[in-house]
Amino acid sequence: MQDLSAVATLSAVSKRLGRVRVLDGLDLAIRAGEVTALLGANGAGKTTSISLLTGRLRPDAGKARLFGLNPTRPAARARMGVMLQAAGLPDVMTVAEMVRLQSGYYRDPRAVAETLAIADIADLAARRCGALSGGQARRVHYAMAICGRPDLLVLDEPTAGMDRAAARGLWATVRDAAADGAAVLLTSHDLAEADALADRVMVMEAGRIVADGTPAALRARAGGSVVRCRTSLPPIRVRMLPGVRDVAADGAELRVVTTDAVATVRALCDADAGLADLRVADAALEDAIAALLTSDERIAA
């Protein structure tokens, strides 16, 4: 059934880049008023998916739609703002000149001063782009993405190079955009960022969606608790203990994702009299995704 709230969709999309099949029958929908995080390892297909949704690539099979139109149509692209990770800025132009130039591509852009204020770069208006730090340049890219009041905001690693305070400021404006009805599509290697910001998380692996839900739902379904400890037990032995979903070495410690922390800790204590530095905490999104990708609990894409 068609998702009537979706502003951007891929339907049964496949795509090869050279000899590699990057996407394999992919279905996804980005909905209005929602921050969606698209997560996965390098090579999972995130960048290709974004390129198809934004009209930079065409599918080999299946259909891409942006506001019901082919994503290459100017009428569709005019309602979208995009912040790409690899984009550059001309050294000689000032920040205000760049935002003003980008604003000119839209029918009803924000005032330049308003855009600069939202992106927290009003104090950089007269600075040449070549003199910006990496984090400042990312905020200029964000300003260029939001200046046209987009109905779809695509953010590819938006806070790369930013300090935590600047990142949190950007998060607040992203939430405001979604609250005003925009659809937001986010990719990030910072899973704490995705956990804090996203209403919905889609996990990609090998060109398909293998999980789709709220961060809390994914943690509950694929995680539970994380046990950290120092043990002489080999990981393969720990993996066989009650409740254990995933085991990974983390320096001198083991990180154990479990659905039953009490049973796992009891079994660890029984099996290793020398167990040390034992701590138990709720699973983070990173732990839940790691467990999910090593289990059979996946959804069909």
CSV table of C-alpha atoms in Angstrom, one decimal:
chain,number,residue,atom,x,y,z
A,1,MET,CA,0.0,0.0,0.0
A,2,GLN,CA,1.3,3.5,-0.9
A,3,ASP,CA,2.5,5.6,2.0
A,4,LEU,CA,0.6,8.8,1.5
A,5,SER,CA,2.8,10.7,4.0
A,6,ALA,CA,6.0,9.8,2.0
A,7,VAL,CA,7.6,12.7,0.2
A,8,ALA,CA,10.5,10.5,-1.3
A,9,THR,CA,10.4,6.8,-2.2
A,10,LEU,CA,12.4,4.1,-3.7
A,11,SER,CA,10.3,1.1,-4.9
A,12,ALA,CA,12.0,-2.2,-5.8
A,13,VAL,CA,15.1,-0.3,-6.8
A,14,SER,CA,18.2,-2.0,-8.0
A,15,LYS,CA,21.4,-0.3,-9.0
A,16,ARG,CA,24.8,-1.4,-10.2
A,17,LEU,CA,28.0,0.7,-10.1
A,18,GLY,CA,30.3,-1.0,-12.5
A,19,ARG,CA,30.1,-4.7,-11.8
A,20,VAL,CA,28.9,-4.3,-8.2
A,21,ARG,CA,25.2,-4.6,-7.4
A,22,VAL,CA,24.9,-1.8,-4.8
A,23,LEU,CA,21.2,-1.9,-4.3
A,24,ASP,CA,19.1,-5.0,-4.6
A,25,GLY,CA,15.3,-4.5,-4.8
A,26,LEU,CA,15.3,-1.7,-2.3
A,27,ASP,CA,12.1,-0.2,-0.9
A,28,LEU,CA,12.1,2.8,1.4
A,29,ALA,CA,10.0,5.8,2.1
A,30,ILE,CA,10.9,9.1,3.7
A,31,ARG,CA,7.9,10.7,5.5
A,32,ALA,CA,6.9,14.3,6.2
A,33,GLY,CA,7.4,15.6,9.8
A,34,GLU,CA,9.9,12.9,10.6
A,35,VAL,CA,13.7,12.6,11.1
A,36,THR,CA,14.8,9.4,9.5
A,37,ALA,CA,18.3,8.1,10.0
A,38,LEU,CA,19.7,5.8,7.3
A,39,LEU,CA,22.5,3.8,8.9
A,40,GLY,CA,24.9,1.1,7.7
A,41,ALA,CA,28.6,0.3,7.2
A,42,ASN,CA,30.5,1.8,4.3
A,43,GLY,CA,29.4,0.1,1.1
A,44,ALA,CA,25.9,-0.7,2.5
A,45,GLY,CA,24.3,1.5,-0.1
A,46,LYS,CA,23.4,4.7,1.8
A,47,THR,CA,25.1,7.1,-0.6
A,48,THR,CA,23.7,5.4,-3.6
A,49,SER,CA,20.2,5.6,-2.1
A,50,ILE,CA,20.6,9.3,-1.5
A,51,SER,CA,21.9,9.9,-5.0
A,52,LEU,CA,18.8,8.1,-6.4
A,53,LEU,CA,16.4,10.0,-4.2
A,54,THR,CA,18.0,13.4,-5.1
A,55,GLY,CA,18.2,12.7,-8.9
A,56,ARG,CA,22.0,12.4,-9.1
A,57,LEU,CA,21.7,8.8,-10.2
A,58,ARG,CA,18.9,6.8,-12.0
A,59,PRO,CA,17.9,3.3,-11.0
A,60,ASP,CA,18.6,0.4,-13.2
A,61,ALA,CA,15.3,-1.2,-12.2
A,62,GLY,CA,12.4,0.0,-10.0
A,63,LYS,CA,11.2,3.5,-9.4
A,64,ALA,CA,12.4,6.6,-7.6
A,65,ARG,CA,9.9,9.4,-6.7
A,66,LEU,CA,10.4,12.8,-5.2
A,67,PHE,CA,7.1,14.5,-4.3
A,68,GLY,CA,5.5,12.1,-6.7
A,69,LEU,CA,7.8,13.2,-9.6
A,70,ASN,CA,10.9,11.9,-11.2
A,71,PRO,CA,13.7,13.2,-8.9
A,72,THR,CA,15.4,14.8,-11.9
A,73,ARG,CA,12.5,17.2,-12.4
A,74,PRO,CA,13.2,20.8,-11.4
A,75,ALA,CA,9.8,21.1,-9.8
A,76,ALA,CA,10.7,18.3,-7.4
A,77,ARG,CA,14.3,19.4,-6.8
A,78,ALA,CA,13.2,22.9,-5.9
A,79,ARG,CA,11.5,21.6,-2.8
A,80,MET,CA,14.6,19.9,-1.5
A,81,GLY,CA,17.7,21.0,0.4
A,82,VAL,CA,20.8,18.8,0.4
A,83,MET,CA,23.9,18.9,2.6
A,84,LEU,CA,26.5,16.5,1.1
A,85,GLN,CA,29.6,15.4,2.9
A,86,ALA,CA,32.0,15.8,0.0
A,87,ALA,CA,30.8,19.3,-1.1
A,88,GLY,CA,33.3,22.1,-1.3
A,89,LEU,CA,33.2,25.9,-1.0
A,90,PRO,CA,35.0,28.5,-3.2
A,91,ASP,CA,37.8,30.1,-1.2
A,92,VAL,CA,37.2,33.7,-2.3
A,93,MET,CA,33.5,34.0,-1.6
A,94,THR,CA,32.2,35.2,1.8
A,95,VAL,CA,29.8,33.1,3.8
A,96,ALA,CA,27.0,35.6,3.2
A,97,GLU,CA,27.7,35.6,-0.6
A,98,MET,CA,27.5,31.8,-0.7
A,99,VAL,CA,24.1,31.7,1.2
A,100,ARG,CA,22.7,34.6,-0.9
A,101,LEU,CA,23.8,32.8,-4.1
A,102,GLN,CA,22.2,29.5,-3.0
A,103,SER,CA,19.0,31.3,-1.9
A,104,GLY,CA,18.6,32.6,-5.4
A,105,TYR,CA,17.7,29.1,-6.7
A,106,TYR,CA,14.5,29.0,-4.6
A,107,ARG,CA,11.2,30.7,-5.2
A,108,ASP,CA,10.6,31.7,-1.6
A,109,PRO,CA,13.9,31.6,0.3
A,110,ARG,CA,14.5,32.8,3.8
A,111,ALA,CA,16.2,36.1,4.3
A,112,VAL,CA,19.9,35.6,4.3
A,113,ALA,CA,20.2,37.0,7.9
A,114,GLU,CA,17.6,34.5,9.1
A,115,THR,CA,19.4,31.6,7.5
A,116,LEU,CA,22.7,32.7,9.0
A,117,ALA,CA,21.1,32.9,12.4
A,118,ILE,CA,19.5,29.5,12.2
A,119,ALA,CA,22.8,27.9,11.2
A,120,ASP,CA,24.6,29.9,13.9
A,121,ILE,CA,27.0,31.6,11.5
A,122,ALA,CA,25.9,35.2,11.6
A,123,ASP,CA,29.3,36.2,13.0
A,124,LEU,CA,30.9,34.6,10.0
A,125,ALA,CA,28.9,36.5,7.4
A,126,ALA,CA,31.9,38.5,6.1
A,127,ARG,CA,34.5,35.8,6.4
A,128,ARG,CA,35.8,34.2,3.2
A,129,CYS,CA,35.1,30.5,2.9
A,130,GLY,CA,38.7,29.7,2.4
A,131,ALA,CA,39.4,30.9,6.0
A,132,LEU,CA,36.8,28.6,7.6
A,133,SER,CA,37.5,25.7,9.9
A,134,GLY,CA,36.0,22.3,9.0
A,135,GLY,CA,33.2,22.6,11.4
A,136,GLN,CA,32.4,26.2,10.3
A,137,ALA,CA,32.3,25.0,6.7
A,138,ARG,CA,29.8,22.3,7.6
A,139,ARG,CA,27.5,24.9,9.1
A,140,VAL,CA,27.7,26.9,5.9
A,141,HIS,CA,26.7,23.8,4.0
A,142,TYR,CA,23.8,23.4,6.4
A,143,ALA,CA,22.8,27.0,5.8
A,144,MET,CA,22.8,26.4,2.1
A,145,ALA,CA,20.6,23.4,2.5
A,146,ILE,CA,17.9,25.1,4.6
A,147,CYS,CA,17.8,28.6,2.9
A,148,GLY,CA,15.0,27.6,0.6
A,149,ARG,CA,12.6,26.3,3.3
A,150,PRO,CA,12.8,22.8,1.9
A,151,ASP,CA,10.1,20.2,2.3
A,152,LEU,CA,12.8,17.5,2.2
A,153,LEU,CA,16.1,18.1,4.0
A,154,VAL,CA,18.8,15.6,3.2
A,155,LEU,CA,21.8,15.6,5.6
A,156,ASP,CA,24.8,13.4,4.8
A,157,GLU,CA,27.1,13.3,7.9
A,158,PRO,CA,26.0,16.8,8.9
A,159,THR,CA,28.1,17.3,12.0
A,160,ALA,CA,31.4,15.9,10.7
A,161,GLY,CA,34.1,18.2,12.0
A,162,MET,CA,31.9,20.0,14.4
A,163,ASP,CA,32.5,20.1,18.2
A,164,ARG,CA,29.7,18.7,20.4
A,165,ALA,CA,28.2,22.1,21.3
A,166,ALA,CA,27.9,23.1,17.6
A,167,ALA,CA,26.5,19.7,16.8
A,168,ARG,CA,23.8,19.9,19.5
A,169,GLY,CA,22.8,23.4,18.2
A,170,LEU,CA,22.4,21.9,14.7
A,171,TRP,CA,20.3,19.0,16.1
A,172,ALA,CA,17.9,21.5,17.6
A,173,THR,CA,17.3,23.2,14.3
A,174,VAL,CA,16.8,19.9,12.5
A,175,ARG,CA,14.1,19.0,15.1
A,176,ASP,CA,12.5,22.3,14.4
A,177,ALA,CA,12.4,21.6,10.7
A,178,ALA,CA,10.7,18.3,11.3
A,179,ALA,CA,8.3,19.9,13.7
A,180,ASP,CA,7.3,22.4,11.0
A,181,GLY,CA,6.5,19.5,8.7
A,182,ALA,CA,9.7,18.9,6.7
A,183,ALA,CA,10.9,15.4,6.0
A,184,VAL,CA,14.5,14.9,7.1
A,185,LEU,CA,16.8,12.2,5.9
A,186,LEU,CA,20.0,11.8,7.9
A,187,THR,CA,23.1,9.6,7.4
A,188,SER,CA,25.7,9.5,10.2
A,189,HIS,CA,28.5,7.4,11.5
A,190,ASP,CA,27.8,8.9,14.9
A,191,LEU,CA,25.2,6.5,16.2
A,192,ALA,CA,24.8,8.6,19.3
A,193,GLU,CA,23.7,11.4,17.1
A,194,ALA,CA,21.2,9.2,15.2
A,195,ASP,CA,19.9,7.9,18.6
A,196,ALA,CA,19.4,11.4,19.9
A,197,LEU,CA,18.0,12.9,16.7
A,198,ALA,CA,16.0,10.3,14.8
A,199,ASP,CA,12.3,9.5,15.1
A,200,ARG,CA,13.0,6.4,12.9
A,201,VAL,CA,16.1,4.4,12.0
A,202,MET,CA,16.6,2.3,8.9
A,203,VAL,CA,19.6,0.0,8.9
A,204,MET,CA,21.1,-1.0,5.5
A,205,GLU,CA,23.2,-4.0,4.7
A,206,ALA,CA,24.3,-5.1,1.3
A,207,GLY,CA,21.8,-2.9,-0.5
A,208,ARG,CA,18.8,-3.8,1.5
A,209,ILE,CA,16.9,-2.5,4.5
A,210,VAL,CA,17.4,-5.1,7.3
A,211,ALA,CA,15.7,-3.1,10.2
A,212,ASP,CA,13.2,-0.2,10.4
A,213,GLY,CA,11.8,1.3,13.6
A,214,THR,CA,12.3,3.8,16.3
A,215,PRO,CA,15.7,3.9,18.1
A,216,ALA,CA,13.9,2.6,21.2
A,217,ALA,CA,12.3,-0.3,19.3
A,218,LEU,CA,15.5,-1.4,17.8
A,219,ARG,CA,17.3,-1.3,21.1
A,220,ALA,CA,14.5,-3.3,22.7
A,221,ARG,CA,14.4,-5.9,19.8
A,222,ALA,CA,18.0,-6.4,19.1
A,223,GLY,CA,19.7,-5.3,22.3
A,224,GLY,CA,18.6,-5.1,25.9
A,225,SER,CA,21.7,-4.6,28.1
A,226,VAL,CA,25.5,-4.4,27.6
A,227,VAL,CA,27.8,-6.2,30.0
A,228,ARG,CA,31.4,-5.1,30.0
A,229,CYS,CA,34.0,-7.2,31.8
A,230,ARG,CA,37.5,-8.6,31.9
A,231,THR,CA,37.4,-12.4,31.6
A,232,SER,CA,39.7,-15.3,30.7
A,233,LEU,CA,36.8,-16.9,28.8
A,234,PRO,CA,37.2,-16.9,25.0
A,235,PRO,CA,34.5,-14.9,23.1
A,236,ILE,CA,33.2,-18.1,21.5
A,237,ARG,CA,32.5,-19.5,25.0
A,238,VAL,CA,30.8,-16.3,26.2
A,239,ARG,CA,28.6,-16.3,23.1
A,240,MET,CA,27.1,-19.6,24.3
A,241,LEU,CA,26.0,-18.1,27.6
A,242,PRO,CA,22.3,-17.5,28.4
A,243,GLY,CA,20.8,-14.4,26.8
A,244,VAL,CA,24.0,-13.4,24.8
A,245,ARG,CA,23.3,-11.8,21.4
A,246,ASP,CA,26.7,-10.4,20.5
A,247,VAL,CA,30.3,-10.5,21.8
A,248,ALA,CA,33.1,-8.2,20.8
A,249,ALA,CA,36.5,-7.4,22.2
A,250,ASP,CA,36.9,-3.8,23.3
A,251,GLY,CA,40.5,-3.4,24.2
A,252,ALA,CA,41.2,-5.7,27.2
A,253,GLU,CA,37.5,-6.0,27.9
A,254,LEU,CA,34.7,-7.9,26.3
A,255,ARG,CA,31.5,-6.1,25.4
A,256,VAL,CA,28.6,-8.5,25.6
A,257,VAL,CA,25.1,-7.6,24.3
A,258,THR,CA,22.4,-9.6,26.1
A,259,THR,CA,18.7,-9.8,26.3
A,260,ASP,CA,18.9,-11.2,29.9
A,261,ALA,CA,21.6,-9.4,31.9
A,262,VAL,CA,20.9,-11.3,35.1
A,263,ALA,CA,21.2,-14.7,33.5
A,264,THR,CA,24.3,-13.6,31.6
A,265,VAL,CA,26.1,-12.2,34.6
A,266,ARG,CA,25.3,-15.2,36.7
A,267,ALA,CA,26.7,-17.5,34.1
A,268,LEU,CA,29.8,-15.4,33.7
A,269,CYS,CA,30.5,-15.5,37.4
A,270,ASP,CA,29.9,-19.3,37.5
A,271,ALA,CA,32.2,-19.9,34.6
A,272,ASP,CA,35.1,-17.5,35.5
A,273,ALA,CA,36.2,-17.1,39.1
A,274,GLY,CA,38.6,-14.4,38.0
A,275,LEU,CA,36.0,-12.2,36.4
A,276,ALA,CA,36.8,-8.5,36.9
A,277,ASP,CA,35.6,-5.0,36.2
A,278,LEU,CA,32.0,-6.1,35.6
A,279,ARG,CA,29.6,-3.3,34.5
A,280,VAL,CA,26.0,-3.5,33.2
A,281,ALA,CA,24.3,-0.7,31.3
A,282,ASP,CA,21.3,-0.3,28.9
A,283,ALA,CA,22.2,-1.1,25.3
A,284,ALA,CA,23.0,1.9,23.1
A,285,LEU,CA,21.8,2.0,19.5
A,286,GLU,CA,25.4,1.0,18.4
A,287,ASP,CA,25.1,-2.2,20.5
A,288,ALA,CA,21.7,-3.0,19.2
A,289,ILE,CA,22.7,-2.6,15.5
A,290,ALA,CA,25.8,-4.7,16.0
A,291,ALA,CA,23.7,-7.5,17.5
A,292,LEU,CA,21.1,-7.1,14.8
A,293,LEU,CA,23.6,-7.5,12.0
A,294,THR,CA,24.9,-10.7,13.4
A,295,SER,CA,21.5,-12.3,14.0
A,296,ASP,CA,18.7,-13.6,11.9
A,297,GLU,CA,16.2,-11.1,13.3
A,298,ARG,CA,15.8,-8.9,10.2
A,299,ILE,CA,13.0,-7.6,8.1
A,300,ALA,CA,12.6,-8.2,4.4
A,301,ALA,CA,13.5,-5.2,2.4
